[in-house]
CSV table of C-alpha atoms in Angstrom, one decimal:
chain,number,residue,atom,x,y,z
A,29,MET,CA,22.7,-14.5,2.0
A,30,LYS,CA,23.0,-12.1,-1.4
A,31,GLN,CA,20.1,-12.8,-3.6
A,32,ASP,CA,21.1,-13.2,-7.2
A,33,MET,CA,19.1,-10.9,-9.4
A,34,ILE,CA,17.5,-11.0,-12.8
A,35,VAL,CA,17.1,-7.4,-14.0
A,36,ILE,CA,14.5,-6.9,-16.5
A,37,LEU,CA,15.0,-3.7,-18.3
A,38,ASP,CA,11.6,-1.9,-19.3
A,39,LEU,CA,11.6,-1.1,-23.3
A,40,GLY,CA,7.6,-0.3,-23.8
A,41,SER,CA,6.2,-3.6,-22.1
A,42,THR,CA,3.1,-3.2,-20.2
A,43,GLU,CA,3.6,-6.6,-18.5
A,44,ASN,CA,6.6,-5.7,-16.0
A,45,ALA,CA,4.8,-6.7,-13.4
A,46,ALA,CA,3.8,-10.1,-14.9
A,47,LEU,CA,7.7,-10.7,-16.2
A,48,ALA,CA,9.3,-9.8,-12.4
A,49,ARG,CA,6.5,-12.2,-10.8
A,50,ALA,CA,7.2,-15.0,-13.1
A,51,VAL,CA,11.0,-14.4,-12.3
A,52,ARG,CA,10.1,-14.6,-8.8
A,53,LYS,CA,7.8,-18.0,-8.9
A,54,LEU,CA,11.1,-19.5,-9.9
A,55,GLY,CA,12.9,-18.4,-6.8
A,56,VAL,CA,15.2,-15.7,-8.3
A,57,TYR,CA,14.7,-12.6,-7.0
A,58,SER,CA,13.9,-9.7,-10.0
A,59,GLU,CA,14.1,-5.9,-10.0
A,60,VAL,CA,12.8,-3.7,-12.8
A,61,HIS,CA,14.6,-0.7,-14.7
A,62,PRO,CA,14.1,1.7,-16.8
A,63,HIS,CA,15.8,1.3,-20.5
A,64,ASP,CA,18.1,4.0,-19.7
A,65,ILE,CA,20.3,2.9,-16.9
A,66,SER,CA,24.1,3.1,-17.4
A,67,ALA,CA,26.5,0.4,-18.0
A,68,GLU,CA,27.9,2.0,-14.3
A,69,GLU,CA,24.5,2.1,-12.2
A,70,LEU,CA,23.8,-1.6,-14.0
A,71,GLU,CA,26.9,-2.7,-12.9
A,72,LYS,CA,26.4,-1.7,-9.0
A,73,LEU,CA,23.4,-3.3,-8.6
A,74,PRO,CA,24.0,-5.9,-6.4
A,75,ASN,CA,24.2,-9.5,-7.8
A,76,VAL,CA,23.5,-9.4,-11.0
A,77,LYS,CA,22.9,-12.7,-12.4
A,78,GLY,CA,21.3,-11.7,-16.4
A,79,VAL,CA,19.1,-8.7,-17.8
A,80,ILE,CA,15.5,-9.0,-19.7
A,81,LEU,CA,15.0,-6.5,-22.0
A,82,ASN,CA,11.4,-6.2,-21.9
A,83,GLY,CA,10.0,-4.7,-25.2
A,84,GLY,CA,6.1,-4.2,-26.5
A,85,GLU,CA,3.9,-1.9,-27.0
A,86,ASN,CA,5.1,1.7,-25.7
A,87,ARG,CA,8.2,1.0,-27.8
A,88,VAL,CA,8.3,4.3,-29.4
A,89,VAL,CA,8.1,7.3,-27.0
A,90,ASP,CA,7.4,10.6,-29.0
A,91,GLY,CA,8.1,9.3,-31.9
A,92,VAL,CA,11.7,7.9,-30.5
A,93,PRO,CA,12.5,4.2,-30.4
A,94,VAL,CA,13.0,3.3,-26.9
A,95,GLU,CA,16.8,1.8,-26.8
A,96,ILE,CA,19.2,0.5,-24.5
A,97,SER,CA,22.8,1.9,-24.2
A,98,PRO,CA,25.6,-0.2,-26.6
A,99,LYS,CA,27.8,-0.2,-23.8
A,100,LEU,CA,25.0,-2.6,-21.7
A,101,TYR,CA,26.3,-5.6,-24.2
A,102,GLU,CA,30.1,-4.9,-22.7
A,103,CYS,CA,28.6,-5.6,-19.2
A,104,GLY,CA,29.1,-9.4,-19.8
A,105,PHE,CA,25.7,-10.5,-18.2
A,106,PRO,CA,24.0,-12.7,-20.2
A,107,MET,CA,20.3,-11.1,-21.9
A,108,MET,CA,17.4,-12.4,-23.0
A,109,ALA,CA,15.0,-10.3,-25.3
A,110,VAL,CA,11.2,-10.4,-25.2
A,111,ASP,CA,9.7,-9.2,-28.0
A,112,HIS,CA,13.2,-7.0,-29.1
A,113,PRO,CA,14.1,-6.6,-32.4
A,114,THR,CA,17.9,-6.4,-31.3
A,115,ALA,CA,19.8,-9.3,-33.0
A,116,ARG,CA,23.0,-8.8,-30.8
A,117,CYS,CA,21.0,-10.4,-28.0
A,118,GLU,CA,21.9,-14.2,-26.5
A,119,LYS,CA,18.7,-15.0,-26.7
A,120,ARG,CA,15.2,-13.6,-29.0
A,121,LEU,CA,11.5,-14.4,-28.2
A,122,GLU,CA,8.8,-12.8,-29.9
A,123,ALA,CA,6.4,-13.0,-26.5
A,124,MET,CA,6.0,-13.5,-22.6
A,125,PRO,CA,8.2,-16.0,-22.3
A,126,ASP,CA,6.9,-19.2,-21.5
A,127,GLN,CA,8.2,-21.0,-18.0
A,128,ALA,CA,10.2,-23.1,-19.9
A,129,ALA,CA,12.0,-20.4,-21.7
A,130,LEU,CA,12.8,-18.8,-18.7
A,131,GLN,CA,13.7,-21.2,-16.3
A,132,GLU,CA,16.5,-22.0,-18.8
A,133,PHE,CA,17.5,-18.6,-19.5
A,134,VAL,CA,17.3,-17.8,-15.9
A,135,PHE,CA,19.2,-20.9,-14.4
A,136,GLU,CA,21.1,-22.2,-17.1
A,137,ALA,CA,22.6,-19.1,-19.2
A,138,CYS,CA,22.4,-16.9,-16.2
A,139,ARG,CA,23.3,-19.8,-13.6
A,140,ALA,CA,21.2,-17.9,-11.1
A,141,GLN,CA,20.2,-19.9,-7.5
A,142,ALA,CA,17.0,-19.9,-6.8
A,143,ASN,CA,17.5,-18.2,-2.9
A,144,TRP,CA,14.7,-15.3,-3.4
A,145,ASN,CA,12.5,-15.7,0.2
A,146,MET,CA,11.8,-12.8,2.3
A,147,LYS,CA,14.6,-13.6,4.9
A,148,ASN,CA,17.2,-13.4,2.5
A,149,PHE,CA,15.3,-10.1,1.5
A,150,ILE,CA,15.2,-8.5,4.4
A,151,ALA,CA,19.2,-9.3,5.2
A,152,ASP,CA,19.6,-7.4,1.9
A,153,GLN,CA,17.6,-4.4,2.5
A,154,VAL,CA,18.7,-4.6,6.1
A,155,GLU,CA,22.4,-3.9,4.8
A,156,GLN,CA,21.5,-1.8,1.6
A,157,ILE,CA,19.6,0.5,4.7
A,158,ARG,CA,22.8,0.7,6.8
A,159,ALA,CA,25.2,1.6,4.0
A,160,GLN,CA,22.7,4.1,3.2
A,161,VAL,CA,21.8,6.0,6.3
A,162,GLY,CA,25.1,5.4,8.0
A,163,ASP,CA,25.2,7.1,11.5
A,164,LYS,CA,22.3,9.4,10.7
A,165,LYS,CA,18.6,9.9,10.9
A,166,VAL,CA,15.6,8.7,9.7
A,167,LEU,CA,12.1,10.1,10.1
A,168,LEU,CA,8.7,8.1,9.1
A,169,ALA,CA,5.3,9.0,8.9
A,170,LEU,CA,3.5,5.7,10.6
A,171,SER,CA,0.4,5.7,9.6
A,172,GLY,CA,-1.0,2.3,11.1
A,173,GLY,CA,-1.2,1.1,7.6
A,174,VAL,CA,0.3,-2.5,6.0
A,175,ASP,CA,3.2,-0.6,3.9
A,176,SER,CA,4.2,2.1,6.5
A,177,SER,CA,3.9,-0.6,9.0
A,178,VAL,CA,6.0,-2.7,7.6
A,179,VAL,CA,9.1,-0.2,6.7
A,180,ALA,CA,8.9,0.4,10.2
A,181,ALA,CA,9.5,-2.7,11.0
A,182,MET,CA,12.3,-2.8,8.4
A,183,LEU,CA,14.0,0.1,9.7
A,184,ILE,CA,13.7,-0.6,13.1
A,185,LYS,CA,15.2,-3.8,12.5
A,186,ALA,CA,18.4,-2.1,9.9
A,187,ILE,CA,18.9,1.0,12.4
A,188,GLY,CA,16.7,1.1,15.5
A,189,GLY,CA,17.4,4.2,17.8
A,190,GLN,CA,18.0,6.4,14.7
A,191,LEU,CA,14.8,5.8,13.7
A,192,THR,CA,11.6,8.6,14.4
A,193,CYS,CA,8.5,7.4,13.6
A,194,VAL,CA,5.6,10.2,13.5
A,195,HIS,CA,1.8,8.8,13.7
A,196,VAL,CA,-1.0,11.5,13.9
A,197,ASN,CA,-4.1,10.5,14.9
A,198,HIS,CA,-6.6,12.8,12.7
A,199,GLY,CA,-9.5,11.7,14.4
A,200,LEU,CA,-10.6,9.5,11.5
A,201,MET,CA,-9.1,6.3,12.6
A,202,ARG,CA,-11.0,2.8,12.8
A,203,LYS,CA,-11.8,1.7,16.3
A,204,ASN,CA,-8.5,1.4,18.7
A,205,GLU,CA,-6.3,1.9,15.5
A,206,SER,CA,-3.9,4.3,17.3
A,207,GLU,CA,-3.8,2.5,20.0
A,208,SER,CA,-3.0,-0.5,18.5
A,209,VAL,CA,0.1,1.4,16.7
A,210,VAL,CA,1.9,2.7,20.1
A,211,GLU,CA,1.2,-0.9,21.3
A,212,VAL,CA,3.1,-2.6,18.5
A,213,PHE,CA,6.3,-0.2,17.8
A,214,GLN,CA,6.1,1.5,21.0
A,215,ASN,CA,5.7,-0.7,23.6
A,216,GLN,CA,6.5,-4.1,21.8
A,217,LEU,CA,9.1,-3.1,19.3
A,218,HIS,CA,10.8,0.1,21.2
A,219,ALA,CA,10.6,2.5,18.2
A,220,ASN,CA,11.2,6.3,18.9
A,221,LEU,CA,7.4,6.9,18.6
A,222,VAL,CA,6.0,10.4,18.5
A,223,TYR,CA,1.7,10.3,18.5
A,224,VAL,CA,0.0,13.4,18.0
A,225,ASP,CA,-3.6,13.1,19.1
A,226,ALA,CA,-4.7,16.1,16.5
A,227,THR,CA,-8.2,15.0,16.7
A,228,GLU,CA,-9.5,18.5,17.6
A,229,ARG,CA,-7.8,20.1,14.9
A,230,PHE,CA,-8.9,18.1,12.0
A,231,LEU,CA,-12.3,17.9,13.4
A,232,GLY,CA,-12.3,21.7,13.3
A,233,LYS,CA,-10.9,21.9,9.9
A,234,LEU,CA,-13.9,19.6,8.4
A,235,ALA,CA,-17.1,21.4,10.0
A,236,GLY,CA,-19.3,22.4,8.2
A,237,VAL,CA,-18.0,20.5,4.7
A,238,PRO,CA,-19.7,18.5,3.4
A,239,ASP,CA,-18.1,18.2,-0.4
A,240,PRO,CA,-16.2,14.8,-0.7
A,241,GLU,CA,-13.0,16.2,-2.9
A,242,GLN,CA,-13.4,19.4,-0.4
A,243,LYS,CA,-12.9,16.6,2.9
A,244,ARG,CA,-9.8,14.7,1.3
A,245,LYS,CA,-8.3,18.1,0.7
A,246,ILE,CA,-8.9,19.2,4.3
A,247,ILE,CA,-7.4,16.0,5.9
A,248,GLY,CA,-4.4,15.3,3.3
A,249,GLY,CA,-3.2,19.5,3.5
A,250,GLU,CA,-3.8,19.6,7.2
A,251,PHE,CA,-1.7,15.7,7.8
A,252,ILE,CA,1.0,17.5,5.9
A,253,ARG,CA,0.9,20.6,7.9
A,254,VAL,CA,0.7,18.6,11.2
A,255,PHE,CA,3.9,16.4,10.1
A,256,GLU,CA,5.8,18.8,8.9
A,257,GLU,CA,5.4,21.0,12.3
A,258,GLU,CA,6.4,17.6,14.1
A,259,ALA,CA,9.3,17.1,11.9
A,260,ARG,CA,10.9,20.7,12.5
A,261,LYS,CA,10.6,20.0,16.4
A,262,LEU,CA,13.6,16.9,15.3
A,263,LYS,CA,17.0,17.7,14.9
A,264,GLY,CA,19.5,15.8,12.7
A,265,ILE,CA,17.2,14.6,10.3
A,266,GLU,CA,18.2,14.0,6.8
A,267,PHE,CA,16.2,11.0,5.8
A,268,LEU,CA,13.0,10.0,5.2
A,269,GLY,CA,11.4,6.6,5.1
A,270,GLN,CA,8.3,5.7,2.7
A,271,GLY,CA,5.9,2.9,2.6
A,272,THR,CA,6.3,3.0,-1.8
A,273,ILE,CA,5.5,-0.2,-3.3
A,274,TYR,CA,5.9,-1.4,-6.7
A,275,PRO,CA,2.3,-1.3,-8.1
A,276,ASP,CA,2.8,3.0,-6.8
A,277,ILE,CA,5.7,2.9,-9.4
A,278,ILE,CA,3.5,1.3,-12.2
A,279,GLU,CA,0.7,3.5,-11.7
A,280,SER,CA,2.4,6.8,-10.7
A,281,GLY,CA,3.9,6.1,-14.5
A,282,THR,CA,7.6,4.8,-16.2
A,283,LYS,CA,9.4,6.3,-18.7
A,284,THR,CA,7.1,4.5,-21.1
A,285,ALA,CA,3.8,4.0,-19.6
A,286,LYS,CA,1.6,7.0,-19.0
A,287,MET,CA,0.6,7.9,-15.5
A,288,VAL,CA,-2.6,5.7,-13.6
A,289,LYS,CA,-3.0,7.9,-10.6
A,290,SER,CA,-0.6,9.6,-8.6
A,291,HIS,CA,0.8,8.5,-5.3
A,292,HIS,CA,2.2,10.7,-2.9
A,293,ASN,CA,3.3,9.1,0.1
A,294,VAL,CA,3.4,10.9,3.5
A,295,GLY,CA,1.0,13.4,1.7
A,296,GLY,CA,3.1,15.0,-0.7
A,297,LEU,CA,5.6,16.8,1.8
A,298,PRO,CA,7.2,19.8,1.2
A,299,GLU,CA,10.8,20.4,-0.9
A,300,ASP,CA,12.1,22.2,1.4
A,301,LEU,CA,12.2,19.6,3.9
A,302,GLN,CA,15.1,18.2,1.8
A,303,PHE,CA,15.1,14.9,2.7
A,304,GLU,CA,16.8,11.8,0.8
A,305,LEU,CA,14.2,8.9,1.0
A,306,VAL,CA,15.0,5.3,2.2
A,307,GLU,CA,12.2,2.9,0.4
A,308,PRO,CA,12.8,-0.1,1.5
A,309,LEU,CA,9.3,-1.9,0.1
A,310,LYS,CA,9.4,0.1,-3.6
A,311,GLN,CA,10.4,-3.2,-5.4
A,312,LEU,CA,7.8,-5.5,-4.0
A,313,PHE,CA,4.0,-6.7,-4.4
A,314,LYS,CA,1.6,-6.2,-1.8
A,315,ASP,CA,1.5,-10.1,-1.5
A,316,GLU,CA,4.9,-9.5,-0.7
A,317,VAL,CA,4.5,-6.6,1.4
A,318,ARG,CA,2.8,-8.9,3.7
A,319,ALA,CA,4.7,-11.8,3.7
A,320,CYS,CA,7.5,-9.7,4.8
A,321,GLY,CA,5.8,-8.1,7.6
A,322,LEU,CA,5.0,-11.2,8.9
A,323,GLU,CA,8.9,-12.5,9.1
A,324,LEU,CA,9.7,-9.1,10.7
A,325,GLY,CA,7.3,-10.3,13.7
A,326,LEU,CA,4.7,-7.6,13.0
A,327,PRO,CA,1.2,-9.6,14.3
A,328,ALA,CA,-1.1,-10.7,11.3
A,329,SER,CA,-3.8,-8.5,12.4
A,330,MET,CA,-1.6,-5.2,11.6
A,331,VAL,CA,-0.4,-7.3,8.1
A,332,TYR,CA,-3.9,-8.3,6.8
A,333,ARG,CA,-5.3,-5.6,7.6
A,334,GLN,CA,-8.0,-3.9,5.5
A,335,PRO,CA,-7.7,-1.7,3.0
A,336,PHE,CA,-8.4,1.9,4.4
A,337,PRO,CA,-8.4,5.0,2.4
A,338,GLY,CA,-6.2,8.1,3.7
A,339,PRO,CA,-8.9,10.3,4.4
A,340,GLY,CA,-10.1,7.3,7.0
A,341,LEU,CA,-13.7,7.4,7.9
A,342,GLY,CA,-13.8,10.8,6.5
A,343,VAL,CA,-14.9,9.4,3.4
A,344,ARG,CA,-17.8,7.0,5.0
A,345,CYS,CA,-19.1,9.7,7.7
A,346,LEU,CA,-20.8,11.0,4.4
A,347,GLY,CA,-21.4,15.0,3.9
A,348,ALA,CA,-20.2,17.4,6.5
A,349,ILE,CA,-18.7,14.9,9.4
A,350,THR,CA,-20.4,15.6,13.0
A,351,ARG,CA,-19.7,13.7,15.8
A,352,ASP,CA,-22.4,11.1,16.4
A,353,ARG,CA,-22.3,10.1,12.9
A,354,LEU,CA,-18.6,9.3,12.9
A,355,GLU,CA,-18.7,7.2,16.2
A,356,ALA,CA,-21.6,5.4,14.3
A,357,VAL,CA,-19.0,4.3,11.7
A,358,ARG,CA,-16.3,4.0,13.9
A,359,GLU,CA,-18.4,1.6,16.1
A,360,SER,CA,-20.4,-0.4,13.5
A,361,ASP,CA,-17.5,-0.9,11.3
A,362,ALA,CA,-15.6,-2.5,14.6
A,363,ILE,CA,-19.1,-4.7,14.7
A,364,LEU,CA,-18.6,-5.7,11.3
A,365,ARG,CA,-15.0,-6.7,11.3
A,366,GLU,CA,-15.6,-8.6,14.4
A,367,GLU,CA,-18.7,-10.6,13.0
A,368,PHE,CA,-16.5,-11.3,9.4
A,369,ALA,CA,-13.9,-12.6,11.9
A,370,ARG,CA,-16.1,-14.9,13.4
A,371,ALA,CA,-17.6,-16.0,10.2
A,372,GLY,CA,-14.3,-16.6,8.5
A,373,LEU,CA,-14.8,-13.9,6.3
A,374,ASP,CA,-11.9,-11.6,6.9
A,375,LYS,CA,-10.1,-13.7,5.1
A,376,LYS,CA,-12.1,-14.4,2.4
A,377,VAL,CA,-13.7,-10.7,1.6
A,378,TRP,CA,-11.6,-8.3,-0.2
A,379,GLN,CA,-13.0,-5.3,1.6
A,380,TYR,CA,-15.9,-4.8,4.1
A,381,PHE,CA,-17.1,-1.5,5.8
A,382,THR,CA,-20.0,0.5,6.9
A,383,VAL,CA,-21.3,4.1,6.3
A,384,VAL,CA,-23.6,6.2,7.9
A,385,PRO,CA,-25.1,9.0,5.3
A,386,ASP,CA,-26.1,12.3,6.5
A,387,PHE,CA,-29.9,11.9,6.6
A,388,LYS,CA,-32.3,10.6,8.9
A,389,SER,CA,-35.1,7.8,8.9
A,390,VAL,CA,-38.6,6.7,10.8
A,391,GLY,CA,-38.2,4.2,13.1
A,392,VAL,CA,-39.6,3.0,16.6
A,393,LYS,CA,-37.9,2.5,19.7
A,394,ASN,CA,-39.3,1.4,23.3
A,395,ASN,CA,-42.6,2.0,21.8
A,396,ALA,CA,-41.7,5.4,20.3
A,397,ARG,CA,-41.1,7.1,17.1
A,398,CYS,CA,-37.6,7.7,16.7
A,399,PHE,CA,-35.8,9.9,13.9
A,400,GLU,CA,-32.3,8.2,13.4
A,401,TYR,CA,-29.2,7.7,11.0
A,402,MET,CA,-29.2,4.4,8.7
A,403,VAL,CA,-26.2,1.7,8.6
A,404,ILE,CA,-25.4,0.6,5.3
A,405,VAL,CA,-22.7,-2.2,4.8
A,406,ARG,CA,-20.6,-3.2,2.0
A,407,ALA,CA,-18.6,-6.0,1.2
A,408,ILE,CA,-17.2,-6.1,-2.3
A,409,ASN,CA,-14.4,-8.9,-4.1
A,410,THR,CA,-11.8,-7.8,-6.5
A,411,VAL,CA,-8.9,-8.3,-8.0
A,412,ASP,CA,-7.4,-5.3,-9.3
A,413,ALA,CA,-10.3,-2.3,-7.7
A,414,MET,CA,-11.3,-1.7,-10.9
A,415,THR,CA,-14.3,-3.7,-11.3
A,416,ALA,CA,-15.6,-5.2,-8.2
A,417,SER,CA,-18.6,-7.9,-7.6
A,418,ILE,CA,-20.4,-7.9,-4.1
A,419,GLU,CA,-20.2,-10.7,-1.6
A,420,LYS,CA,-22.9,-12.8,-0.7
A,421,VAL,CA,-22.8,-13.2,3.0
A,422,ASP,CA,-25.0,-15.7,4.6
A,423,TRP,CA,-28.6,-14.1,6.1
A,424,ASP,CA,-27.6,-15.5,9.8
A,425,VAL,CA,-23.8,-13.1,9.9
A,426,LEU,CA,-25.6,-10.2,8.0
A,427,GLU,CA,-28.4,-10.8,10.4
A,428,ARG,CA,-26.4,-10.6,13.7
A,429,VAL,CA,-24.5,-7.8,12.5
A,430,THR,CA,-27.9,-6.2,12.0
A,431,GLN,CA,-28.9,-6.9,15.8
A,432,ARG,CA,-25.6,-5.9,17.3
A,433,ILE,CA,-25.5,-2.5,15.2
A,434,LEU,CA,-29.2,-2.0,16.2
A,435,ALA,CA,-28.7,-2.9,19.5
A,436,GLU,CA,-25.2,-1.3,20.1
A,437,VAL,CA,-24.4,2.1,18.1
A,438,GLY,CA,-26.4,5.3,19.5
A,439,ASN,CA,-28.7,6.9,17.4
A,440,VAL,CA,-29.3,4.4,14.8
A,441,ASN,CA,-32.8,2.8,13.6
A,442,ARG,CA,-31.2,0.7,10.6
A,443,VAL,CA,-28.9,-0.8,8.6
A,444,CYS,CA,-28.7,-1.9,4.9
A,445,TYR,CA,-26.8,-4.2,2.8
A,446,ASP,CA,-25.1,-2.3,-0.5
A,447,MET,CA,-26.0,-4.7,-3.3
A,448,SER,CA,-24.2,-2.2,-5.9
A,449,PRO,CA,-21.6,-3.8,-7.7
A,450,LYS,CA,-18.5,-1.8,-9.5
A,451,PRO,CA,-19.0,-0.2,-12.3
A,452,PRO,CA,-21.7,1.2,-11.9
A,453,ALA,CA,-20.8,2.3,-8.4
A,454,THR,CA,-17.8,2.6,-6.9
A,455,ILE,CA,-15.7,0.6,-4.0
A,456,GLU,CA,-16.3,3.7,-1.6
A,457,PHE,CA,-19.5,6.1,-1.2
A,458,GLU,CA,-17.0,9.0,-1.9
């Protein structure tokens, strides 16, 4: 079923995401597009029922007021202006519309149907992917993260064997994550999956490198090279699937707002690969991506995967990476996740993980002095990742985690709980 759509045109507002969410909350699909969209481009969008002109504090860019093309008014769509001085629009509001005003515009002025749901969204995206790709082939870097996994499942549903997924195991994944990717996508969803175990290659490049930024650059750069090598082995690939989601677009900047941080999906691949992008999730928020994944049949463990940095455990094995400390991070992290799941904290705590620093402390094992590493446990809650508070974990849970780590993880004699909020600390250590 085609979903009706309300188009939001960005005329300098910082509330585009909030407004899109408010419309979707009414059960009607909404997308944000740039102010300079042409009448032809607007008319090509599927099932548009109305347009909201969303002005705001960035209404003037480089001294020039942001305006829409006068031809848009001739398209015949009902229009609402939010904090926008053009009197030619059908409605004018001075601030963010309240729910009643928004509801009146969407359902009465636009005659939109409340048919926005994941089942319909997936059906629409499958149709669009098939129209875009035709009988050509698509390549996807499948990290095992939520976004790339949901894109993979969507593309499998849309084009099946025309998709080739490449999963690069850089040796810095969490325990059993690469195995899980292979099990779900190759064995259950029957995807064309190329699995590359590049553990030795990555760890060799990282040997003796203590600087966090240098580690990140090595990991990112080497990933690009491995992926590019695999891509060049494949014939007839014309499209590249990417897990871009709407917050990525916001943070990377719009035509009226500055960049917060850059997002280079698949590590920023070389331009000479010359792929056309397929980005079916680019208008979804993170919670919607998860809902989409569940609707597509992905396991909850994959859909609700913990946030995980691109360099993986490489930035949780502090300082120069060594194999013994990397193994200690991997095993202690697995124990922490098991115990948090047992205690029901996996659904409550936003992010939790372990790190192992590159120094040792004195301890006692088997009635003898030992000199071994410590494991630091971190568990935080946040809404926007700009600030974070510490989860007050029940003492019994912390005690079980500690006992298991000390008993099951080799070369560790001490467990600490990080009590530092953000700020002044950051979420990750590196």
